[in-house]
PDB file of C-alpha atoms in Angstrom:
ATOM      1  CA  UNK A   1      -3.173 117.240 105.042  1.00 86.00           C
ATOM      2  CA  UNK A   2      -6.050 119.599 104.336  1.00 95.00           C
ATOM      3  CA  UNK A   3      -9.180 117.602 105.096  1.00 95.00           C
ATOM      4  CA  UNK A   4     -11.867 120.281 105.032  1.00 97.00           C
ATOM      5  CA  UNK A   5     -13.144 123.052 102.811  1.00 98.00           C
ATOM      6  CA  UNK A   6     -15.486 125.984 103.273  1.00 98.00           C
ATOM      7  CA  UNK A   7     -17.078 128.210 100.686  1.00 98.00           C
ATOM      8  CA  UNK A   8     -19.951 130.567 100.047  1.00 98.00           C
ATOM      9  CA  UNK A   9     -22.783 129.927  97.633  1.00 97.00           C
ATOM     10  CA  UNK A  10     -26.438 130.778  97.140  1.00 95.00           C
ATOM     11  CA  UNK A  11     -26.783 127.731  94.851  1.00 96.00           C
ATOM     12  CA  UNK A  12     -27.961 125.486  97.707  1.00 97.00           C
ATOM     13  CA  UNK A  13     -30.923 125.845 100.089  1.00 96.00           C
ATOM     14  CA  UNK A  14     -30.156 127.631 103.368  1.00 95.00           C
ATOM     15  CA  UNK A  15     -33.555 129.072 104.240  1.00 93.00           C
ATOM     16  CA  UNK A  16     -36.333 126.522 103.759  1.00 93.00           C
ATOM     17  CA  UNK A  17     -36.419 123.736 106.365  1.00 92.00           C
ATOM     18  CA  UNK A  18     -37.789 120.658 104.598  1.00 94.00           C
ATOM     19  CA  UNK A  19     -40.423 118.502 106.300  1.00 93.00           C
ATOM     20  CA  UNK A  20     -37.999 115.566 106.358  1.00 94.00           C
ATOM     21  CA  UNK A  21     -35.261 117.498 108.198  1.00 94.00           C
ATOM     22  CA  UNK A  22     -34.470 116.122 111.656  1.00 93.00           C
ATOM     23  CA  UNK A  23     -34.292 119.744 112.813  1.00 91.00           C
ATOM     24  CA  UNK A  24     -34.401 123.177 111.233  1.00 89.00           C
ATOM     25  CA  UNK A  25     -30.636 123.411 110.595  1.00 88.00           C
ATOM     26  CA  UNK A  26     -30.203 120.218 108.534  1.00 93.00           C
ATOM     27  CA  UNK A  27     -29.366 122.068 105.337  1.00 96.00           C
ATOM     28  CA  UNK A  28     -27.091 120.411 102.825  1.00 97.00           C
ATOM     29  CA  UNK A  29     -29.234 117.680 101.270  1.00 97.00           C
ATOM     30  CA  UNK A  30     -29.038 119.376  97.881  1.00 97.00           C
ATOM     31  CA  UNK A  31     -25.279 120.010  98.210  1.00 98.00           C
ATOM     32  CA  UNK A  32     -24.608 116.376  99.187  1.00 98.00           C
ATOM     33  CA  UNK A  33     -26.744 115.130  96.258  1.00 98.00           C
ATOM     34  CA  UNK A  34     -24.936 117.549  93.907  1.00 98.00           C
ATOM     35  CA  UNK A  35     -21.515 116.295  95.030  1.00 98.00           C
ATOM     36  CA  UNK A  36     -22.573 112.630  94.691  1.00 97.00           C
ATOM     37  CA  UNK A  37     -23.829 113.276  91.161  1.00 97.00           C
ATOM     38  CA  UNK A  38     -20.662 115.122  90.120  1.00 98.00           C
ATOM     39  CA  UNK A  39     -18.434 112.403  91.606  1.00 98.00           C
ATOM     40  CA  UNK A  40     -20.378 109.677  89.794  1.00 97.00           C
ATOM     41  CA  UNK A  41     -20.028 111.612  86.525  1.00 97.00           C
ATOM     42  CA  UNK A  42     -16.268 111.317  87.078  1.00 96.00           C
ATOM     43  CA  UNK A  43     -16.475 107.569  87.708  1.00 96.00           C
ATOM     44  CA  UNK A  44     -16.211 107.758  91.490  1.00 96.00           C
ATOM     45  CA  UNK A  45     -18.725 105.627  93.372  1.00 95.00           C
ATOM     46  CA  UNK A  46     -20.732 107.477  96.034  1.00 96.00           C
ATOM     47  CA  UNK A  47     -23.536 106.125  98.215  1.00 95.00           C
ATOM     48  CA  UNK A  48     -26.773 108.041  98.708  1.00 96.00           C
ATOM     49  CA  UNK A  49     -26.454 110.776 101.370  1.00 97.00           C
ATOM     50  CA  UNK A  50     -28.062 110.364 104.772  1.00 97.00           C
ATOM     51  CA  UNK A  51     -29.107 112.943 107.315  1.00 96.00           C
ATOM     52  CA  UNK A  52     -27.572 113.697 110.686  1.00 94.00           C
ATOM     53  CA  UNK A  53     -28.972 116.171 113.201  1.00 89.00           C
ATOM     54  CA  UNK A  54     -26.567 118.901 111.957  1.00 89.00           C
ATOM     55  CA  UNK A  55     -26.351 118.180 108.194  1.00 93.00           C
ATOM     56  CA  UNK A  56     -25.665 115.365 105.720  1.00 97.00           C
ATOM     57  CA  UNK A  57     -23.085 112.635 105.091  1.00 97.00           C
ATOM     58  CA  UNK A  58     -22.165 110.154 102.395  1.00 98.00           C
ATOM     59  CA  UNK A  59     -19.378 107.677 101.710  1.00 96.00           C
ATOM     60  CA  UNK A  60     -17.087 107.350  98.735  1.00 94.00           C
ATOM     61  CA  UNK A  61     -13.657 105.820  98.105  1.00 81.00           C
ATOM     62  CA  UNK A  62     -12.854 104.908 101.716  1.00 88.00           C
ATOM     63  CA  UNK A  63     -13.922 108.351 102.894  1.00 95.00           C
ATOM     64  CA  UNK A  64     -16.814 109.725 104.931  1.00 96.00           C
ATOM     65  CA  UNK A  65     -17.840 113.149 103.651  1.00 97.00           C
ATOM     66  CA  UNK A  66     -19.806 115.463 105.942  1.00 97.00           C
ATOM     67  CA  UNK A  67     -21.678 118.479 104.561  1.00 97.00           C
ATOM     68  CA  UNK A  68     -23.217 121.291 106.580  1.00 94.00           C
ATOM     69  CA  UNK A  69     -24.080 124.961 106.632  1.00 95.00           C
ATOM     70  CA  UNK A  70     -22.597 127.141 109.344  1.00 90.00           C
ATOM     71  CA  UNK A  71     -23.651 130.766 109.589  1.00 85.00           C
ATOM     72  CA  UNK A  72     -23.007 132.096 106.109  1.00 91.00           C
ATOM     73  CA  UNK A  73     -20.803 129.392 104.624  1.00 97.00           C
ATOM     74  CA  UNK A  74     -20.861 125.752 103.584  1.00 98.00           C
ATOM     75  CA  UNK A  75     -18.396 123.338 105.118  1.00 97.00           C
ATOM     76  CA  UNK A  76     -17.297 119.909 103.900  1.00 98.00           C
ATOM     77  CA  UNK A  77     -15.169 117.569 106.006  1.00 97.00           C
ATOM     78  CA  UNK A  78     -13.342 114.478 104.759  1.00 96.00           C
ATOM     79  CA  UNK A  79     -12.648 111.595 107.130  1.00 94.00           C
ATOM     80  CA  UNK A  80     -10.763 108.587 105.768  1.00 91.00           C
ATOM     81  CA  UNK A  81     -12.406 105.272 106.623  1.00 85.00           C
ATOM     82  CA  UNK A  82      -9.773 102.911 107.923  1.00 66.00           C
ATOM     83  CA  UNK A  83     -10.500  99.209 108.189  1.00 61.00           C
ATOM     84  CA  UNK A  84      -9.284  97.034 111.014  1.00 61.00           C
ATOM     85  CA  UNK A  85      -5.968  96.246 109.303  1.00 59.00           C
ATOM     86  CA  UNK A  86      -5.258  99.922 108.580  1.00 58.00           C
ATOM     87  CA  UNK A  87      -5.961 100.732 112.244  1.00 56.00           C
ATOM     88  CA  UNK A  88      -3.863  97.821 113.543  1.00 60.00           C
ATOM     89  CA  UNK A  89      -0.872  98.836 111.447  1.00 63.00           C
ATOM     90  CA  UNK A  90      -1.491 102.617 111.714  1.00 65.00           C
ATOM     91  CA  UNK A  91      -1.838 102.770 107.937  1.00 69.00           C
ATOM     92  CA  UNK A  92      -3.087 106.062 106.559  1.00 76.00           C
ATOM     93  CA  UNK A  93      -5.650 106.300 103.768  1.00 78.00           C
ATOM     94  CA  UNK A  94      -4.724 108.665 100.932  1.00 87.00           C
ATOM     95  CA  UNK A  95      -7.720 110.844 100.050  1.00 92.00           C
ATOM     96  CA  UNK A  96      -5.768 113.451  98.087  1.00 94.00           C
ATOM     97  CA  UNK A  97      -7.287 112.449  94.720  1.00 94.00           C
ATOM     98  CA  UNK A  98     -10.769 112.771  96.210  1.00 96.00           C
ATOM     99  CA  UNK A  99     -10.126 116.209  97.713  1.00 97.00           C
ATOM    100  CA  UNK A 100      -8.560 117.399  94.442  1.00 97.00           C
ATOM    101  CA  UNK A 101     -11.635 116.176  92.544  1.00 97.00           C
ATOM    102  CA  UNK A 102     -13.989 117.950  94.953  1.00 98.00           C
ATOM    103  CA  UNK A 103     -11.890 121.092  94.545  1.00 98.00           C
ATOM    104  CA  UNK A 104     -12.267 120.875  90.742  1.00 98.00           C
ATOM    105  CA  UNK A 105     -16.031 120.407  91.130  1.00 98.00           C
ATOM    106  CA  UNK A 106     -16.347 123.430  93.418  1.00 98.00           C
ATOM    107  CA  UNK A 107     -14.159 125.652  91.224  1.00 98.00           C
ATOM    108  CA  UNK A 108     -16.128 124.716  88.098  1.00 97.00           C
ATOM    109  CA  UNK A 109     -19.375 126.115  89.542  1.00 97.00           C
ATOM    110  CA  UNK A 110     -19.756 129.862  88.952  1.00 97.00           C
ATOM    111  CA  UNK A 111     -22.117 130.204  91.946  1.00 97.00           C
ATOM    112  CA  UNK A 112     -19.493 128.879  94.364  1.00 98.00           C
ATOM    113  CA  UNK A 113     -16.893 131.350  95.626  1.00 97.00           C
ATOM    114  CA  UNK A 114     -14.466 132.108  98.471  1.00 97.00           C
ATOM    115  CA  UNK A 115     -13.225 128.513  98.562  1.00 98.00           C
ATOM    116  CA  UNK A 116     -10.791 127.908 101.424  1.00 98.00           C
ATOM    117  CA  UNK A 117      -9.206 124.560 102.322  1.00 98.00           C
ATOM    118  CA  UNK A 118      -7.815 123.769 105.771  1.00 96.00           C
ATOM    119  CA  UNK A 119      -6.824 120.970 108.056  1.00 95.00           C
ATOM    120  CA  UNK A 120      -9.271 120.315 110.858  1.00 94.00           C
ATOM    121  CA  UNK A 121      -7.477 118.645 113.758  1.00 91.00           C
ATOM    122  CA  UNK A 122      -9.164 116.075 116.013  1.00 87.00           C
ATOM    123  CA  UNK A 123      -9.760 118.865 118.526  1.00 89.00           C
ATOM    124  CA  UNK A 124     -11.474 120.969 115.842  1.00 88.00           C
ATOM    125  CA  UNK A 125      -8.641 123.465 115.474  1.00 93.00           C
ATOM    126  CA  UNK A 126      -8.137 124.829 111.951  1.00 94.00           C
ATOM    127  CA  UNK A 127      -4.581 124.912 110.632  1.00 93.00           C
ATOM    128  CA  UNK A 128      -2.801 125.103 107.267  1.00 94.00           C
ATOM    129  CA  UNK A 129      -5.313 127.297 105.408  1.00 93.00           C
ATOM    130  CA  UNK A 130      -4.987 127.545 101.639  1.00 94.00           C
ATOM    131  CA  UNK A 131      -6.677 127.743  98.237  1.00 95.00           C
ATOM    132  CA  UNK A 132      -5.959 124.105  97.295  1.00 94.00           C
ATOM    133  CA  UNK A 133      -6.499 120.810  99.157  1.00 95.00           C
TER     134      UNK A 133
END
C-alpha cells in the first residue's frame, strides 16, 4: 500500500523560519493547515497540526499524517493508528479513502506538481512508486 507522497510546490513557505519553529527546518505549518482545511471541507475531521523538530503532524480518521520539506520537495507520510484490539489481532486499518482524498486535493491545486506516491517501508526504503495512492 502506498503510504507516502512527495511533490513540488512554491505555494507553501520553504524559506522563512518562523519565530515559533522549534528549529530552522520546521517548514510545513502552512501545508498541514491547508490539508486540514481541505479535509474538513470534505467532511473529514482533522485535529489542529502540531510541530515536531523536523516538520508538522496531525491526526484524522485513525491516521497520523506527517508533513515535511526535504531539499526541494514536500513529503507527506500516512501512518494508520491502530488501537490495542487492532494490534492484538493484527488488524490493519484501511486508509485508502484518506490517501485518495489527499491525492484529489493535491491534484486540484495548480501550484502543486510532480506528485509521486510510494510505499515507505519501516526501514525507510521506498518501493512501489506511482502516480496514484
